[in-house]
PDB file of C-alpha atoms in Angstrom:
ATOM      1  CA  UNK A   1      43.455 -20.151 -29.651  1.00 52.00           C
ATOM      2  CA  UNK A   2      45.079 -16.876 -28.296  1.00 52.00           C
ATOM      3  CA  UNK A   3      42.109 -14.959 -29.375  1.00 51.00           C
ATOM      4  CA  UNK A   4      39.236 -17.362 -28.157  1.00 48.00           C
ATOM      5  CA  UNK A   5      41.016 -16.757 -25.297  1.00 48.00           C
ATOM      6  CA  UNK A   6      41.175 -13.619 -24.777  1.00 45.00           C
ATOM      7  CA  UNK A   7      37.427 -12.870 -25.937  1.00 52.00           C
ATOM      8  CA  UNK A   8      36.600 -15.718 -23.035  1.00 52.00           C
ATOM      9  CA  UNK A   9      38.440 -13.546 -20.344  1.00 56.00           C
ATOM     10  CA  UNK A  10      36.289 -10.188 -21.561  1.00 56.00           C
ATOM     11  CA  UNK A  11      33.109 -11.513 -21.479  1.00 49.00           C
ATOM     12  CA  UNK A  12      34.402 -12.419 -17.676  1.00 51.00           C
ATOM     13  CA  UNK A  13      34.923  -8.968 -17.160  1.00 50.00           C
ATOM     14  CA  UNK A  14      32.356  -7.971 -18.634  1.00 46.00           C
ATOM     15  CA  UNK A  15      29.693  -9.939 -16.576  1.00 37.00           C
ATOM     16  CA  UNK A  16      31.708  -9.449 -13.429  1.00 42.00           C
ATOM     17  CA  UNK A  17      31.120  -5.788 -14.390  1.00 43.00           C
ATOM     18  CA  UNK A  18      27.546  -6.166 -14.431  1.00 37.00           C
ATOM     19  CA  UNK A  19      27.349  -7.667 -11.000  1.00 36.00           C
ATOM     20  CA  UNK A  20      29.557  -5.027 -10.144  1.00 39.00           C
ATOM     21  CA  UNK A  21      26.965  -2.134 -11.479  1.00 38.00           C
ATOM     22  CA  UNK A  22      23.881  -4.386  -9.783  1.00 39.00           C
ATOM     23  CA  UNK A  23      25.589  -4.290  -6.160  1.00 39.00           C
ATOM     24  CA  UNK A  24      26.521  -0.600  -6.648  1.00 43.00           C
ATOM     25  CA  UNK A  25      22.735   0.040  -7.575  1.00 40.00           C
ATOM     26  CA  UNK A  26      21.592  -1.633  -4.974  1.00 40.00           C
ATOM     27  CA  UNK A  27      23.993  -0.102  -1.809  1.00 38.00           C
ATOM     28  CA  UNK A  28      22.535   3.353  -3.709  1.00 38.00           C
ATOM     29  CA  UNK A  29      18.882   2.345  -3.401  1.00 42.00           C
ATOM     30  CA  UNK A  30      19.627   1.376   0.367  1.00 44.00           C
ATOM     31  CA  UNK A  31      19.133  -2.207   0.106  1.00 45.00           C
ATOM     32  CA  UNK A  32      20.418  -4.027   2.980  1.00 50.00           C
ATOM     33  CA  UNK A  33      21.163  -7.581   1.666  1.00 49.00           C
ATOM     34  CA  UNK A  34      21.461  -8.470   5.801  1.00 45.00           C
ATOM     35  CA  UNK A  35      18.366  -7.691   6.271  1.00 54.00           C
ATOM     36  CA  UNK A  36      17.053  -9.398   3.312  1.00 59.00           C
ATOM     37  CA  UNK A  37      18.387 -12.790   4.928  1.00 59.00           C
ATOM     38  CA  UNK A  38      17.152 -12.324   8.502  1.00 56.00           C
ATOM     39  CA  UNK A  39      13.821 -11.839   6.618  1.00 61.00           C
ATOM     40  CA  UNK A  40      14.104 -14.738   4.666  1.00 56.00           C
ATOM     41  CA  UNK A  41      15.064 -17.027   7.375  1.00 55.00           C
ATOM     42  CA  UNK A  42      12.293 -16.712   9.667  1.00 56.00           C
ATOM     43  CA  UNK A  43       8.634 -18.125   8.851  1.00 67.00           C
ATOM     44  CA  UNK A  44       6.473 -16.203   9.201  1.00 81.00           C
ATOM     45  CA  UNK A  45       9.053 -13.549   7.977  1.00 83.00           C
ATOM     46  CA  UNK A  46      10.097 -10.762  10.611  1.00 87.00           C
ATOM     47  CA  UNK A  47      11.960  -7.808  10.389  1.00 90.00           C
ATOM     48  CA  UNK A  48      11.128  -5.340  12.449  1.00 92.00           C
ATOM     49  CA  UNK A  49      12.748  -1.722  11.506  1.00 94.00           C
ATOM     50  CA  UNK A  50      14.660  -3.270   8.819  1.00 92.00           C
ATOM     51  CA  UNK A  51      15.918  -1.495   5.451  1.00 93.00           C
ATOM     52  CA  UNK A  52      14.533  -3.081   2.450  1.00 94.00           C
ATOM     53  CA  UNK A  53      14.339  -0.190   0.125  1.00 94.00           C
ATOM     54  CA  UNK A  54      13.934  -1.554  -3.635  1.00 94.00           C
ATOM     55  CA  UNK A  55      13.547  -5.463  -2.398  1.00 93.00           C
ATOM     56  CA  UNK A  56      12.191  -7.689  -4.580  1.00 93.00           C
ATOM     57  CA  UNK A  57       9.539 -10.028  -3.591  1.00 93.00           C
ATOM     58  CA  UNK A  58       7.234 -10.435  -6.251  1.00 94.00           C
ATOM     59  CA  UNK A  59       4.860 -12.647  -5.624  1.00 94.00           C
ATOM     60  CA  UNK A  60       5.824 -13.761  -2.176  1.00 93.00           C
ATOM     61  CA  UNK A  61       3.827 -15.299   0.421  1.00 92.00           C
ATOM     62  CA  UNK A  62       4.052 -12.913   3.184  1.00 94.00           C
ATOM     63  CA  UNK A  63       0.882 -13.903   5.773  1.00 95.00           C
ATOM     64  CA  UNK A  64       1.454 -13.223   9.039  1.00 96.00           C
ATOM     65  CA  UNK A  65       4.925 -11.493   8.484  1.00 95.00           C
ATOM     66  CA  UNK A  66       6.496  -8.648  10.839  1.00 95.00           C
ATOM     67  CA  UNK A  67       7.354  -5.773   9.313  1.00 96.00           C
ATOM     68  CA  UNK A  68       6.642  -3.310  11.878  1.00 97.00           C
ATOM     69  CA  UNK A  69       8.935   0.104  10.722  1.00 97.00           C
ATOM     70  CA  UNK A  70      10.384  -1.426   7.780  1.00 96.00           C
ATOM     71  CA  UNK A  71      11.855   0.902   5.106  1.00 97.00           C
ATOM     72  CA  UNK A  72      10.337  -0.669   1.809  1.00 96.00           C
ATOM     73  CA  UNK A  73      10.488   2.325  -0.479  1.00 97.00           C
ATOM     74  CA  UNK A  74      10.566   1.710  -3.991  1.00 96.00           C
ATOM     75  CA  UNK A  75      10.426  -1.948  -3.308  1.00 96.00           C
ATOM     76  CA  UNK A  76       8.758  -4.474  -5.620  1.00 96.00           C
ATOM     77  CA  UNK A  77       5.507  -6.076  -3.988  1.00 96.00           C
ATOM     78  CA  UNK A  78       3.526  -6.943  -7.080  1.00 96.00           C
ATOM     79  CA  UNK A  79       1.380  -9.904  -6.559  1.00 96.00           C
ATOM     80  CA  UNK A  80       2.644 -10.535  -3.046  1.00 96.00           C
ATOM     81  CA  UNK A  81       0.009 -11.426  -0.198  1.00 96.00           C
ATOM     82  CA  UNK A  82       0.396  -9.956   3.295  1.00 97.00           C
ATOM     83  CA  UNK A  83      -2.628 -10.867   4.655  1.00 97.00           C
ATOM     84  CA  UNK A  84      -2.521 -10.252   8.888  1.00 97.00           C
ATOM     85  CA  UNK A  85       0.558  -9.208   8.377  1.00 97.00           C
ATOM     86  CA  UNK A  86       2.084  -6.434  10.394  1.00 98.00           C
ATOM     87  CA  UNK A  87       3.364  -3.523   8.648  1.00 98.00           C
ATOM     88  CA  UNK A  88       2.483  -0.701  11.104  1.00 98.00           C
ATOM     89  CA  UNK A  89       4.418   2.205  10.311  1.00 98.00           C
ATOM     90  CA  UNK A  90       5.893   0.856   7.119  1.00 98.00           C
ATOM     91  CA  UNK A  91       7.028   3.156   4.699  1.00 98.00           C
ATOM     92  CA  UNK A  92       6.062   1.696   1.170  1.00 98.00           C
ATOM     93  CA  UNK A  93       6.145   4.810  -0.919  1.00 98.00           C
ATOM     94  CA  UNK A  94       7.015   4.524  -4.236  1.00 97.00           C
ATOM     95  CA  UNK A  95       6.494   0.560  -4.403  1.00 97.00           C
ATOM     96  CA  UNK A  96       5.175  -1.714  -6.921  1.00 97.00           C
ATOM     97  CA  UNK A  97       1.822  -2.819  -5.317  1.00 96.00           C
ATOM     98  CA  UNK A  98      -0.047  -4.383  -8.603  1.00 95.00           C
ATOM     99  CA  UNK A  99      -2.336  -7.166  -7.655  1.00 95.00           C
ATOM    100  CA  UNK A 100      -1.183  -6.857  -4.054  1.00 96.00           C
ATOM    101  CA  UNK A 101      -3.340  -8.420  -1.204  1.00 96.00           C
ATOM    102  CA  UNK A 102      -3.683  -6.615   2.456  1.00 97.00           C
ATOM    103  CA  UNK A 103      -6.628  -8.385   3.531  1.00 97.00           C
ATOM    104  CA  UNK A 104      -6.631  -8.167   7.588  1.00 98.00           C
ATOM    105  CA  UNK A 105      -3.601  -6.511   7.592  1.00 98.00           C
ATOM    106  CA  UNK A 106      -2.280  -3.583  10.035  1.00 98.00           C
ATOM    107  CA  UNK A 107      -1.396  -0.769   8.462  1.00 98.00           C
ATOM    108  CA  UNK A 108      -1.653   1.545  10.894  1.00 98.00           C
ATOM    109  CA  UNK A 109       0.352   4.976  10.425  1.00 98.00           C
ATOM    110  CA  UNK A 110       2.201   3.259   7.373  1.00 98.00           C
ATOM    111  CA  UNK A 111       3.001   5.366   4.657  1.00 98.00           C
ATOM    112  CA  UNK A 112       1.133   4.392   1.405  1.00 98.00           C
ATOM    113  CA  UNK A 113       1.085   7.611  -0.353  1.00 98.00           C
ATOM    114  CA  UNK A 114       0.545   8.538  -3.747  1.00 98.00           C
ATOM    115  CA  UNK A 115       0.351   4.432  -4.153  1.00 97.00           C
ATOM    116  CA  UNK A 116      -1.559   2.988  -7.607  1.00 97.00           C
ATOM    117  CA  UNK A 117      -3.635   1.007  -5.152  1.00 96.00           C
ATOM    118  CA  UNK A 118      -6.576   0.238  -7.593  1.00 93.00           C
ATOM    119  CA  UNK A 119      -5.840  -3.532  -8.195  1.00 86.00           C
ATOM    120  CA  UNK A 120      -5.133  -3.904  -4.209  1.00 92.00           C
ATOM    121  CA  UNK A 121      -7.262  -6.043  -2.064  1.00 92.00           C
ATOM    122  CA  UNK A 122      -7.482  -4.121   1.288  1.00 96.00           C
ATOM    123  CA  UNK A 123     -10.577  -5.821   2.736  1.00 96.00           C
ATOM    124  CA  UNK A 124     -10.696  -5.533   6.692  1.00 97.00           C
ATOM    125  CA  UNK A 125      -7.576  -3.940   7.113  1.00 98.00           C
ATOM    126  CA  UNK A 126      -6.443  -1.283   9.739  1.00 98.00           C
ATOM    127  CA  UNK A 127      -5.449   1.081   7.730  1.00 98.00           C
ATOM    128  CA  UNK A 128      -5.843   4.209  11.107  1.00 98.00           C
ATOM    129  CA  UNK A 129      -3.834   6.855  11.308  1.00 98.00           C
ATOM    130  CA  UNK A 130      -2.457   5.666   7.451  1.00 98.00           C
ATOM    131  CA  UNK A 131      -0.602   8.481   5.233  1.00 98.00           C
ATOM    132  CA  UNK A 132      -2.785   7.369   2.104  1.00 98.00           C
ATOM    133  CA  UNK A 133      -2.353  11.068   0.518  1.00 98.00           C
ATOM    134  CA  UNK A 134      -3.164  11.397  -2.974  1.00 98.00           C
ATOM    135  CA  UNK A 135      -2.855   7.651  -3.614  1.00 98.00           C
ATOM    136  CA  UNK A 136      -5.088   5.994  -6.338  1.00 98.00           C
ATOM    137  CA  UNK A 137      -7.694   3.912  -4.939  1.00 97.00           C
ATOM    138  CA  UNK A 138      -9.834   4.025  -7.927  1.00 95.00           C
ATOM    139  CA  UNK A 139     -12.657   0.810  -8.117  1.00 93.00           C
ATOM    140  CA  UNK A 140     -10.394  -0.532  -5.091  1.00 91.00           C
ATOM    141  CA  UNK A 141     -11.851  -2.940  -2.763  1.00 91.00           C
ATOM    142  CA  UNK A 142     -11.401  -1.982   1.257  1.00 95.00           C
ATOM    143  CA  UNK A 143     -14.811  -3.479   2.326  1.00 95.00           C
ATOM    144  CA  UNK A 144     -14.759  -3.232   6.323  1.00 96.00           C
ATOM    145  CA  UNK A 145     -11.544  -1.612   6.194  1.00 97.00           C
ATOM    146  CA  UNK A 146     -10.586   1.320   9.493  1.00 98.00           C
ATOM    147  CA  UNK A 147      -9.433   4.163   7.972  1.00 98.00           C
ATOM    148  CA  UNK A 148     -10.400   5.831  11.189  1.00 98.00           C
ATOM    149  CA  UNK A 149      -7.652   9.678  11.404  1.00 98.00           C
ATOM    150  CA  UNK A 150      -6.458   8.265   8.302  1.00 98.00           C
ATOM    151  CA  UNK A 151      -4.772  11.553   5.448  1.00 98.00           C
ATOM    152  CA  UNK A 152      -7.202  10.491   2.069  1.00 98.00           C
ATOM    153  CA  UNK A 153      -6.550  14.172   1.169  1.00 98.00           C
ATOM    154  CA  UNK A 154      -6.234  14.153  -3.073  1.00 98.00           C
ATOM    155  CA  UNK A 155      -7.231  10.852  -2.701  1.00 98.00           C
ATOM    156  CA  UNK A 156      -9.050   9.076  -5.789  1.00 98.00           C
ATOM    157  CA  UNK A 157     -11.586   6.491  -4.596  1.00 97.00           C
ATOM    158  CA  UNK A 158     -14.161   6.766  -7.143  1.00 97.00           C
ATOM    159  CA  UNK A 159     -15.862   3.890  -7.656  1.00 96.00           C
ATOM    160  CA  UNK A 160     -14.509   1.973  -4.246  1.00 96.00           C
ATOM    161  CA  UNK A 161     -16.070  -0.139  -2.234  1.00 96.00           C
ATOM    162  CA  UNK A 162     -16.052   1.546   0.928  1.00 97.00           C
ATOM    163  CA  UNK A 163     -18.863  -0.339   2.602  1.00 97.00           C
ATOM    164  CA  UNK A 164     -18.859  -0.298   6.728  1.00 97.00           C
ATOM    165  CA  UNK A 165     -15.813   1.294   6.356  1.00 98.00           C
ATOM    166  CA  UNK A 166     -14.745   3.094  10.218  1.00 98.00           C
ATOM    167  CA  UNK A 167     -13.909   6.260   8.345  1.00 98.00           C
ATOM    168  CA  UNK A 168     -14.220   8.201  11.538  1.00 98.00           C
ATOM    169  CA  UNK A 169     -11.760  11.182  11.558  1.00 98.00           C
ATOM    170  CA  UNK A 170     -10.520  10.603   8.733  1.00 98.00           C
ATOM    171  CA  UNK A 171      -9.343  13.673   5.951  1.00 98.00           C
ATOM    172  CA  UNK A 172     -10.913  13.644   2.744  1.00 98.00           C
ATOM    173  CA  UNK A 173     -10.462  17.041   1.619  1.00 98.00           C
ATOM    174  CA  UNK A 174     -10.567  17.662  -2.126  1.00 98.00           C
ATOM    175  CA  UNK A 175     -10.713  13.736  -2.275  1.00 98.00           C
ATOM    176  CA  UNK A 176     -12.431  12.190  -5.172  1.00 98.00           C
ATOM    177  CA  UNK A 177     -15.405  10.389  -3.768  1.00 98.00           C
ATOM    178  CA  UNK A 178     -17.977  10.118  -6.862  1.00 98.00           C
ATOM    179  CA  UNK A 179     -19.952   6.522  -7.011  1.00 98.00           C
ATOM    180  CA  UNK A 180     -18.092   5.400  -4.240  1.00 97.00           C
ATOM    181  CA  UNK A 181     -19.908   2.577  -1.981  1.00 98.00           C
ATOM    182  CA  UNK A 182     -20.067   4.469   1.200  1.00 98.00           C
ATOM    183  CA  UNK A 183     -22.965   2.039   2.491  1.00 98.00           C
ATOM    184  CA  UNK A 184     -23.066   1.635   5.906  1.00 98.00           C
ATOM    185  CA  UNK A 185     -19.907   3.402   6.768  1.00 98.00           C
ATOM    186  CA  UNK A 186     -19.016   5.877   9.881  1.00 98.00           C
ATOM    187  CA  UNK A 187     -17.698   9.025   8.749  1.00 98.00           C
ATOM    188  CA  UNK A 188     -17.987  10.748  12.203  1.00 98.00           C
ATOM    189  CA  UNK A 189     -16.407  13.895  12.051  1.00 98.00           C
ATOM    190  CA  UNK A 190     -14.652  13.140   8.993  1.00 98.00           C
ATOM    191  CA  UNK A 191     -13.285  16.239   6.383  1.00 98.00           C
ATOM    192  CA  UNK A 192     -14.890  16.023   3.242  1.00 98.00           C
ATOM    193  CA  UNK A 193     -14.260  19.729   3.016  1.00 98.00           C
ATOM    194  CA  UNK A 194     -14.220  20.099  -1.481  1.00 98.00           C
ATOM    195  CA  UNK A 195     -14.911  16.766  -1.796  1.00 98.00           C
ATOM    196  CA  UNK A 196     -16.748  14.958  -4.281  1.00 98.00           C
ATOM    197  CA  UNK A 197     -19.428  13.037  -3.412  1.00 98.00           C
ATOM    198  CA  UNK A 198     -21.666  13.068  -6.618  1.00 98.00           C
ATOM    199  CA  UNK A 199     -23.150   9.805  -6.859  1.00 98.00           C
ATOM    200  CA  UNK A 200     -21.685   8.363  -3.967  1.00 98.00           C
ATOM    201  CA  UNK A 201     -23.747   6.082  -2.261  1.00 98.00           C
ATOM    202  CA  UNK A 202     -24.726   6.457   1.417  1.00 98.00           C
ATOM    203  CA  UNK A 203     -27.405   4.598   3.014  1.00 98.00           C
ATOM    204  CA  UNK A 204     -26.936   3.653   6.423  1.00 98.00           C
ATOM    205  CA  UNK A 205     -23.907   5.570   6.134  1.00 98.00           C
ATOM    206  CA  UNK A 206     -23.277   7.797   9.890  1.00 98.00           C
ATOM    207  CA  UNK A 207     -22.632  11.312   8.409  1.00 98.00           C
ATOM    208  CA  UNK A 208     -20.000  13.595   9.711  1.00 98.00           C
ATOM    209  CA  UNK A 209     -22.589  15.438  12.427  1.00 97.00           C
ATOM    210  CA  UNK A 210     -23.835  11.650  13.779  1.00 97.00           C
ATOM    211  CA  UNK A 211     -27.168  11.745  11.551  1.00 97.00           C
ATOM    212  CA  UNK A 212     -27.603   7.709   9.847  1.00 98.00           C
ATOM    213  CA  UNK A 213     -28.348   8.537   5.788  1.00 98.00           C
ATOM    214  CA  UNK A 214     -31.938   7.240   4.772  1.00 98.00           C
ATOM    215  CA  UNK A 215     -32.471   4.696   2.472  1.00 97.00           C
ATOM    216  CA  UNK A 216     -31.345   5.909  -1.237  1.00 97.00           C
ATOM    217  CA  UNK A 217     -29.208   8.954   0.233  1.00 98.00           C
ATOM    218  CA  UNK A 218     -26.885   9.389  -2.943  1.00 98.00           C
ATOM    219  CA  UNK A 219     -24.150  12.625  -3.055  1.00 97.00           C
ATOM    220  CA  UNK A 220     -25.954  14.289   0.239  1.00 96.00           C
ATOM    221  CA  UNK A 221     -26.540  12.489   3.292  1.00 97.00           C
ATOM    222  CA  UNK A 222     -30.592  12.728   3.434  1.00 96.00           C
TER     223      UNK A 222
END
C-alpha cells in the first residue's frame, strides 16, 4: 500500500514537472499566454502588436483577423487560413507556414523571410514593401499578388506563378527566377540585377524600362 503510494505521488511530481518545463519553455520563447486569450476571445480575432512568438494555431480559421505588428516568430501556422486578414508588419520569421493560405491578405512590410513558402497560397495578396529575403517560393502560387518595393533578394521562385503580379520596385537581385510565370506582370523598375530568368515566361509582362514583352518573350523581354 505504502509503496503504491508513494509511486502515485512521483508520477505527480513528475507530470507537474513537465508542466513546469512547458511554461518555462514557453516564458523563454516569449509567449504571452495574455495575449493568446485576448486573441482568442474576439471573432474575427484581433491583436494588434501582440507577442505570440511560438503560438500554436494549427489549422485555425483566421479570416479577417487583426494582427497588425504582431510578434509571431517561430510560431506554428501550418494549415491555418488568413485570408483578408491583416498582418501588416507582422514578423513571422521562423514559422511553420505548411499548407498555409494568405489569399487577399495584407502583408505589407511583414517580415516573411527565409520562409518555406512553396505549399502557401498567396493569391491577391499585398505583399508591398514585404521582407521576403531568401524565402522559398518554389512552384508557389501568388497569382495577382503586389509585391510592389518588396526585398525577393536570394529569393527562389522558380516555377511560380507570378502572373499580373504588381512587381513594380521590387528587388530581385541574384533571385532565382527560371520558368517562373511572369505573364502579364509589371516589373517597372524592378532589380533583377544576377537574376535568373532562363525560361521564365514573359508575355505581356511590362519590363523594367516600361517596354510590354511580345508574345512568346521567354528569359529576355523581346
Amino acid at each position: 500500500m505504502e509503496e503504491a503510494a508513494v509511486n502515485g505521488n512521483n508520477k505527480r511530481i513528475i507530470v507537474m514537472f513537465t508542466l513546469l518545463l512547458c511554461l518555462m519553455a514557453n516564458i523563454s520563447q516569449g509567449f504571452n499566454p495574455a495575449s493568446f486569450d485576448q486573441m482568442d476571445k474576439t471573432r474575427p480575432h484581433q491583436c494588434v502588436g501582440c507577442d505570440l512568438t511560438g503560438i500554436d494555431i494549427d489549422g485555425w480559421e483566421m479570416d479577417d483577423s487583426i494582427l497588425r505588428d504582431a510578434n509571431m516568430r517561430r510560431a506554428n501556422l501550418a494549415h491555418a487560413e488568413f485570408e483578408s486578414a491583416d498582418l501588416r508588419g507582422a514578423d513571422l520569421r521562423e514559422a511553420n507556414v505548411f499548407m498555409v493560405v494568405f489569399s487577399r491578405a495584407n502583408l505589407g512590410k511583414a517580415n516573411l523571410s527565409k520562409l518555406d513558402l512553396r505549399s502557401a497560397t498567396i493569391n491577391d495578396a499585398n505583399l508591398s514593401g514585404a521582407d521576403l529575403s531568401e524565402t522559398n517560393l518554389k512552384d508557389g502560387t501568388l497569382l495577382g499578388a503586389d509585391l510592389s518595393s518588396a526585398d525577393l533578394h536570394l529569393s527562389v521562385c522558380s516555377g511560380a506563378n507570378l502572373r499580373y503580379t504588381n512587381l513594380r520596385k521590387a528587388n530581385f537581385r541574384r533571385a532565382a527566377l527560371d520558368n517562373t510565370d511572369l505573364r502579364g506582370a509589371d516589373l517597372t523598375e524592378a532589380n533583377l540585377e544576377g537574376a535568373d530568368l532562363r525560361g521564365a515566361k514573359l508575355t505581356d509582362a511590362i519590363w523594367t524600362d516600361g517596354r510590354k514583352c511580345t508574345a512568346g518573350s521567354e528569359g529576355v523581354c523581346r
